[in-house]
Coordinates of C-alpha atoms in Angstrom, one line a residue:
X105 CA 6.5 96.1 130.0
X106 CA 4.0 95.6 127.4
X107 CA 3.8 92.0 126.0
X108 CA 6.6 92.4 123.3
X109 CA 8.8 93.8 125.6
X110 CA 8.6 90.9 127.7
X111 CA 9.2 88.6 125.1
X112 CA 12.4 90.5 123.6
X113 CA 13.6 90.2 127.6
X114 CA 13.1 86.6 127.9
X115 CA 14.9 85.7 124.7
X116 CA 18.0 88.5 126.1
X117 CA 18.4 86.6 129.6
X118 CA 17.7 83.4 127.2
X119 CA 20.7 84.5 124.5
X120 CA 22.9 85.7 127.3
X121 CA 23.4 82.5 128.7
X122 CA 24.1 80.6 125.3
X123 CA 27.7 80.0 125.6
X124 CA 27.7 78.8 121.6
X125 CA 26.1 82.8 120.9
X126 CA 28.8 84.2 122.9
X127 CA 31.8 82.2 121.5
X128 CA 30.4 83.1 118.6
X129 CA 30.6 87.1 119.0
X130 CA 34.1 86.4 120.8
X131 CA 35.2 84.2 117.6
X132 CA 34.0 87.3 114.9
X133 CA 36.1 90.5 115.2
X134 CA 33.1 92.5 113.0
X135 CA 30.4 91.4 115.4
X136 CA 32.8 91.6 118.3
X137 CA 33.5 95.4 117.7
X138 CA 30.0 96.0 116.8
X139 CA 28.3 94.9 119.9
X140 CA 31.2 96.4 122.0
X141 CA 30.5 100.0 121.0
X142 CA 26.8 98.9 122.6
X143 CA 28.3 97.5 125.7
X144 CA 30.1 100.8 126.2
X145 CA 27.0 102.6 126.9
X146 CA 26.9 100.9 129.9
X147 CA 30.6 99.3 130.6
X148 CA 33.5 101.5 131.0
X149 CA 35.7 99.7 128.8
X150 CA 38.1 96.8 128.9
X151 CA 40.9 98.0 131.2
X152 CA 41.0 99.0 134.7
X153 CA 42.7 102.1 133.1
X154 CA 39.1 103.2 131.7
X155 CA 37.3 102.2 134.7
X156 CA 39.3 104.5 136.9
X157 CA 39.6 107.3 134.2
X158 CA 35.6 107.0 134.5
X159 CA 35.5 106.7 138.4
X160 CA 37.7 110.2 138.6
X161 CA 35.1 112.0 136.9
X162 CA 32.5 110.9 138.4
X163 CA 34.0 111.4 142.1
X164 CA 34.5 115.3 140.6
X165 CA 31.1 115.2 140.0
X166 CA 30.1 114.2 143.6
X167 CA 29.5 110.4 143.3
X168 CA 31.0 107.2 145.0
X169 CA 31.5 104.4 142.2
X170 CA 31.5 100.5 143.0
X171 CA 34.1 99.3 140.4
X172 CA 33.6 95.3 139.3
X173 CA 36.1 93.4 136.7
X174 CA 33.6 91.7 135.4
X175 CA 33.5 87.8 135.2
X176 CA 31.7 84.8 136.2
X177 CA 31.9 81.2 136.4
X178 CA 35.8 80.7 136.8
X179 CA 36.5 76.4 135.9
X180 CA 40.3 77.4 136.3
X181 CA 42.3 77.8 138.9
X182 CA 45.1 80.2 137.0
X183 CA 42.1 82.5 135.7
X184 CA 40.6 82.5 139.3
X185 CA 44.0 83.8 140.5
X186 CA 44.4 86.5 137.8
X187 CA 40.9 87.7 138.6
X188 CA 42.2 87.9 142.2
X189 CA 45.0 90.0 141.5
X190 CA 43.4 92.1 139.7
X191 CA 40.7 93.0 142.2
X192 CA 43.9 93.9 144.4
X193 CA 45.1 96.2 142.1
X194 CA 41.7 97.5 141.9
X195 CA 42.1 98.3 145.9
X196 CA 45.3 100.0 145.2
X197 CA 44.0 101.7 142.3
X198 CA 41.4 103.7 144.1
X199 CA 43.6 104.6 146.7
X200 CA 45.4 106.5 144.7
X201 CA 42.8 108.3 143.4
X202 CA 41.8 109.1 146.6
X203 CA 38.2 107.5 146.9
X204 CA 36.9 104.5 149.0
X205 CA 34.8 102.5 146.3
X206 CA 33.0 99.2 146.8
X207 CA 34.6 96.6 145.4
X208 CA 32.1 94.4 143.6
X209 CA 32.5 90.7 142.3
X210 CA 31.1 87.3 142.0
X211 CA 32.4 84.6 144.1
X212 CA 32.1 82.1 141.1
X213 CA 34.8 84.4 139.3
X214 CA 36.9 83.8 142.3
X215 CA 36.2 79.9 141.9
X216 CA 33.5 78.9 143.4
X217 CA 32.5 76.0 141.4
X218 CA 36.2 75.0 141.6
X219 CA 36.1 75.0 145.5
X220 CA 34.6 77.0 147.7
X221 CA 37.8 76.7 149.8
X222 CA 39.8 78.6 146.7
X223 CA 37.0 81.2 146.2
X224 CA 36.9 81.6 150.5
X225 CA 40.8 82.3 150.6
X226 CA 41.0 84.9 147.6
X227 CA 38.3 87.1 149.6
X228 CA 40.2 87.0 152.4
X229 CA 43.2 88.3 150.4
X230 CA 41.5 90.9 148.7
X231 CA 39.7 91.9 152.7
X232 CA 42.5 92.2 154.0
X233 CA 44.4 94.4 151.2
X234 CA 41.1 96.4 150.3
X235 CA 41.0 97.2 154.3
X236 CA 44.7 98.1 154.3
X237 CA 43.9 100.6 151.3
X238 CA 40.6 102.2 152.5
X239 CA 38.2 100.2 150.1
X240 CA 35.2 97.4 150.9
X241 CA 34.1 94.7 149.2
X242 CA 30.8 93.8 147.9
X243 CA 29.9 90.3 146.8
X244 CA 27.5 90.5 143.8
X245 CA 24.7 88.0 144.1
X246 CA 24.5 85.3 141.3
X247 CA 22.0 82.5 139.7
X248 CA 19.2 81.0 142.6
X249 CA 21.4 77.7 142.7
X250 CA 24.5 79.5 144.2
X251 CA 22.5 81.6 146.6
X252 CA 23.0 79.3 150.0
X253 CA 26.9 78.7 149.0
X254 CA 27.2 82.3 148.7
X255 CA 25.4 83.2 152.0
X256 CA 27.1 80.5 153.6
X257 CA 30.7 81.7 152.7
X258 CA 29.4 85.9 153.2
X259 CA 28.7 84.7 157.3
X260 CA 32.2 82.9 157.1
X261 CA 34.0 86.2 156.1
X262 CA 32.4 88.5 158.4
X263 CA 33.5 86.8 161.6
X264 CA 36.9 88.1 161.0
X265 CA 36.4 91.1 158.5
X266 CA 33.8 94.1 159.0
X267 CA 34.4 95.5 155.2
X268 CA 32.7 93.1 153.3
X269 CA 28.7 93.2 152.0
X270 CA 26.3 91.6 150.1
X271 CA 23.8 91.3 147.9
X272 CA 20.1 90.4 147.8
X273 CA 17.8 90.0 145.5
X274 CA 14.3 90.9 145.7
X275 CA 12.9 88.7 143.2
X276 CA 13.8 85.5 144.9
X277 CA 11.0 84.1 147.0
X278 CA 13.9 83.1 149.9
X279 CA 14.9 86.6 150.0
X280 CA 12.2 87.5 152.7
X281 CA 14.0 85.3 155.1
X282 CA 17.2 85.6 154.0
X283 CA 17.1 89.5 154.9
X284 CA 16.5 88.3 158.8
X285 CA 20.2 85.7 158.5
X286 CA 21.9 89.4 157.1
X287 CA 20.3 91.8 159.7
X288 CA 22.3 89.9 162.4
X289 CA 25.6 90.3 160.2
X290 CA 27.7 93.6 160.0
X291 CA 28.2 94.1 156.2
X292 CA 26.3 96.3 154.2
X293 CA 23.0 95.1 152.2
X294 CA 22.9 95.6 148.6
X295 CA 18.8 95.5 147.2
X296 CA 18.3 94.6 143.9
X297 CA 15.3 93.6 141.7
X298 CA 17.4 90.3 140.1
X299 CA 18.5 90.0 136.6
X300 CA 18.7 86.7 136.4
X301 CA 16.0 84.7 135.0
X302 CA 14.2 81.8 137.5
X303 CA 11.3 79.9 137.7
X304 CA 8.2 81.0 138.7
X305 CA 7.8 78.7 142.1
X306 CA 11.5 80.4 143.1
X307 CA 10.6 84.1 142.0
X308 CA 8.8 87.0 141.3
X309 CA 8.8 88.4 137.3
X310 CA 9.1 92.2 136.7
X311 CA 5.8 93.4 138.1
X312 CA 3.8 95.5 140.9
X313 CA 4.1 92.5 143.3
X314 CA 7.8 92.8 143.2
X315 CA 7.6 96.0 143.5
X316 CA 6.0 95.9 146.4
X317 CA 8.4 93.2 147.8
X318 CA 11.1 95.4 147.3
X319 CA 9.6 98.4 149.4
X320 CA 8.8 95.9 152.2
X321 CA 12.8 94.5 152.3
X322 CA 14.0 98.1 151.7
X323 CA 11.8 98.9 155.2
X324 CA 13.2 97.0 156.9
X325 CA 16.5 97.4 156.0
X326 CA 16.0 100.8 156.9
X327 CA 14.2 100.6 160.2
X328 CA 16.1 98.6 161.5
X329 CA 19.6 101.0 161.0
X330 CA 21.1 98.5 158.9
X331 CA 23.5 99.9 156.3
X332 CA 22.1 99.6 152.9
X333 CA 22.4 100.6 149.2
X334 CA 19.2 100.7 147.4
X335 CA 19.8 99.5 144.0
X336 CA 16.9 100.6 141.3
X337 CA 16.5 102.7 138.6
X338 CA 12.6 102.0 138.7
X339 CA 11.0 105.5 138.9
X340 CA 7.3 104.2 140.9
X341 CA 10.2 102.9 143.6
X342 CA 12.4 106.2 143.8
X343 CA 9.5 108.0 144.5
X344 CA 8.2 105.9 147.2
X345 CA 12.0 105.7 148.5
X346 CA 11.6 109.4 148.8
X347 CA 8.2 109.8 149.9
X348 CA 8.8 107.6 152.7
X349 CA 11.8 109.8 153.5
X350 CA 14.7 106.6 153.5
X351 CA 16.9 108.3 151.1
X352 CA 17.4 110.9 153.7
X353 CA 18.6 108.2 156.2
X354 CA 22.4 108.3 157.7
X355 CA 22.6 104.4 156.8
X356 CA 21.0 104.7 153.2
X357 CA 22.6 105.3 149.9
X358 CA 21.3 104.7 146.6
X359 CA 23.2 102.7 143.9
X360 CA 22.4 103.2 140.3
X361 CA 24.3 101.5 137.1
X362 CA 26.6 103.2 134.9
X363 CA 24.7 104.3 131.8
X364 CA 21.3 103.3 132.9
X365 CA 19.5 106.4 134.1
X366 CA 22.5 109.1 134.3
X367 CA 19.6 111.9 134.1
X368 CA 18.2 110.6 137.6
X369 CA 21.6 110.1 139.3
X370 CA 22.0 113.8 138.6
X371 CA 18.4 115.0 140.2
X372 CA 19.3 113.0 142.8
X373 CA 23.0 114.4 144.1
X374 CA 21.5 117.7 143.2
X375 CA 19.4 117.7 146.1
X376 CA 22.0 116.4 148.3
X377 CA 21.7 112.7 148.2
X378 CA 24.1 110.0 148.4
X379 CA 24.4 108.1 145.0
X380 CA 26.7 105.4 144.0
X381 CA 27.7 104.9 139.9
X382 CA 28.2 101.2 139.7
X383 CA 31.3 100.7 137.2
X384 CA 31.9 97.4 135.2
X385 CA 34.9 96.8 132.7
X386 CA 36.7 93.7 131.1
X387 CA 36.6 91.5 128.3
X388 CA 33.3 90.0 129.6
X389 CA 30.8 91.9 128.8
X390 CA 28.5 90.1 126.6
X391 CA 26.5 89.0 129.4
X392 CA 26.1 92.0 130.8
X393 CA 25.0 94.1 128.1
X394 CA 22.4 91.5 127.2
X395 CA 20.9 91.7 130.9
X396 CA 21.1 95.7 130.5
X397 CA 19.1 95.7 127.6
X398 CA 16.7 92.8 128.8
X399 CA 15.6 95.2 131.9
X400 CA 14.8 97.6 129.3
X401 CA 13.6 96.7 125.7
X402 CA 13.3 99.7 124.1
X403 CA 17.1 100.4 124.6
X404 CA 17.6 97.9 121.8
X405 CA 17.0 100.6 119.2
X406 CA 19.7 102.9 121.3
X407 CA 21.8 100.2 121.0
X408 CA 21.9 99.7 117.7
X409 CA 22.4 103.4 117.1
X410 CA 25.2 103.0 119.1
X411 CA 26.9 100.7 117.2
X412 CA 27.2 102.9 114.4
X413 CA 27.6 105.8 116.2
X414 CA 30.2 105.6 119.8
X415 CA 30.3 109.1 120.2
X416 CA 26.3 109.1 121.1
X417 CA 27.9 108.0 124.8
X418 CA 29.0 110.3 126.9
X419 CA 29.4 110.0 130.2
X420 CA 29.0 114.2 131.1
X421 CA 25.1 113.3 131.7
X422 CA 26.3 112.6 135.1
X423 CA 27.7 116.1 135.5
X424 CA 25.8 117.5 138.4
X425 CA 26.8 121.4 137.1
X426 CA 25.3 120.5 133.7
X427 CA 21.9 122.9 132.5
X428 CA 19.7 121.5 130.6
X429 CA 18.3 122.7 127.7

């Protein structure tokens, strides 16, 4: 990123954690709509209905899909247990369409800042039922704060349940010896860069060091047999993945957004690799669109033209029998 870009990122992860900006947006049915037709670029809609309309497409087209209802910081105990339920339907959901998805979520959606106990006992729930329908769980990793409650409460759930993983990011300084607590645990290992933006003395910004990071925890991820989804739309990294012959691996997969990079999901199953669309949908996706558009800058403009123009988004770039032009 050249210096601008940087700036226009730090005021996105800035903007999307104004909670006045995004009643705001919420509160004004022009804006609302507006910025919606922006998120849809990269969320699948606001019903499970259009997430699993997306995820049978995409399973034609020879992809897995992580599905996540998107949501964070839960305060309430009734909109803790709606977001439960409707991760179980989610399990069911993909059962009848026939595919084993990774269930994705944040544990503070589940209420984590309520009580980890309340958080701790709707995981087990949805274990349980996403196990009894084929599915696995994935816990999404969250601000640097929450990272030992979350690690804490991951080593909890997989004493008693093998389908449930995690996710780490590479940004975080603590990450490097967090990766040796998860090597000794079952689940499968998520690697991401981090969206979230920290302080300098507890991360890594965007840059060749990180980078660099992120090869050396995907190594040993890999070496050592571990399960893992590589999670990165960063060409220089691809090509080292592949170069170093780890997307090849039995335990590997790679796991790329929905919307961000469609053209390289497609190269990739083309040549017979494993890649997993990661689905979002709900009502909250302000936050997420604004952390889409801070890991890339210049997508501002194509959001904008977005806006004013939905059908610009369509989702047959991941069609794997598609020629180009």
């Amino acid at each position: 990123m050249n210096n601008q870009e940087k700036q226009t990122a730090h005021v996105l992860k800035t903007i999307a954690r104004d909670e006045s900006i995004k009643q705001f947006v919420q509160s004004t049915p022009q804006l609302y709509k507006l910025l919606l037709s922006a998120a849809k670029r990269y969320v699948t809609g606001e019903t499970r209905e259009e997430a699993m309309h997306v995820a049978a497409r995409l399973k034609q087209w020879g992809y897995q899909t992580s599905i996540e209802y998107i949501g964070e910081n839960t305060l309430d105990e009734a909109a803790a247990q709606l977001a439960k339920r409707e991760f179980l339907q989610v399990a069911k959901d993909c059962s009848r369409l026939d595919t084993a998805a990774n269930i994705s979520f944040d544990l503070s959606h589940l209420g984590l800042l309520i009580q980890p106990k309340t958080a701790l006992e709707h995981v087990k729930e949805m274990a349980e039922c996403a196990k009894a329908h084929g599915q696995y769980l994935m816990i999404s990793m969250e601000e640097s704060e929450k990272t030992e409650a979350i690690l804490q409460m991951y080593e909890r759930l997989t004493e008693r349940h093998a389908n449930v993983g995690i996710t780490l990011q590479a940004h975080l300084h603590r990450s490097v010896d967090d990766l040796k607590r998860l090597l000794h645990l079952p689940g499968k290992i998520r690697l991401v860069k981090g969206a979230f933006q920290e302080p300098q003395q507890l991360a890594l910004p965007r840059s060749a060091e990180l980078n660099e990071r992120y090869l050396q925890l995907a190594e040993r991820c890999v070496e050592a047999g571990h399960e893992c989804a590589l999670a990165t739309h960063d060409q220089a990294i691809v090509n080292a993945l592949c170069e170093r012959g780890y997307l090849q691996r039995p335990n590997v997969e790679m796991e790329l957004l929905y919307g961000v990079r469609p053209e390289l999901a497609r190269e990739l199953r083309k040549k017979g690799l494993p890649v997993r669309v990661y689905l979002t949908y709900g009502t909250e996706w302000y936050l997420y669109l604004c952390h889409r558009l801070a890991e890339h800058p210049a997508h501002v403009h194509q959001a904008i033209a977005d806006m004013f123009d939905p059908t610009r988004i369509q989702d047959c770039e991941y069609d794997t029998t598609r020629v180009e032009a």
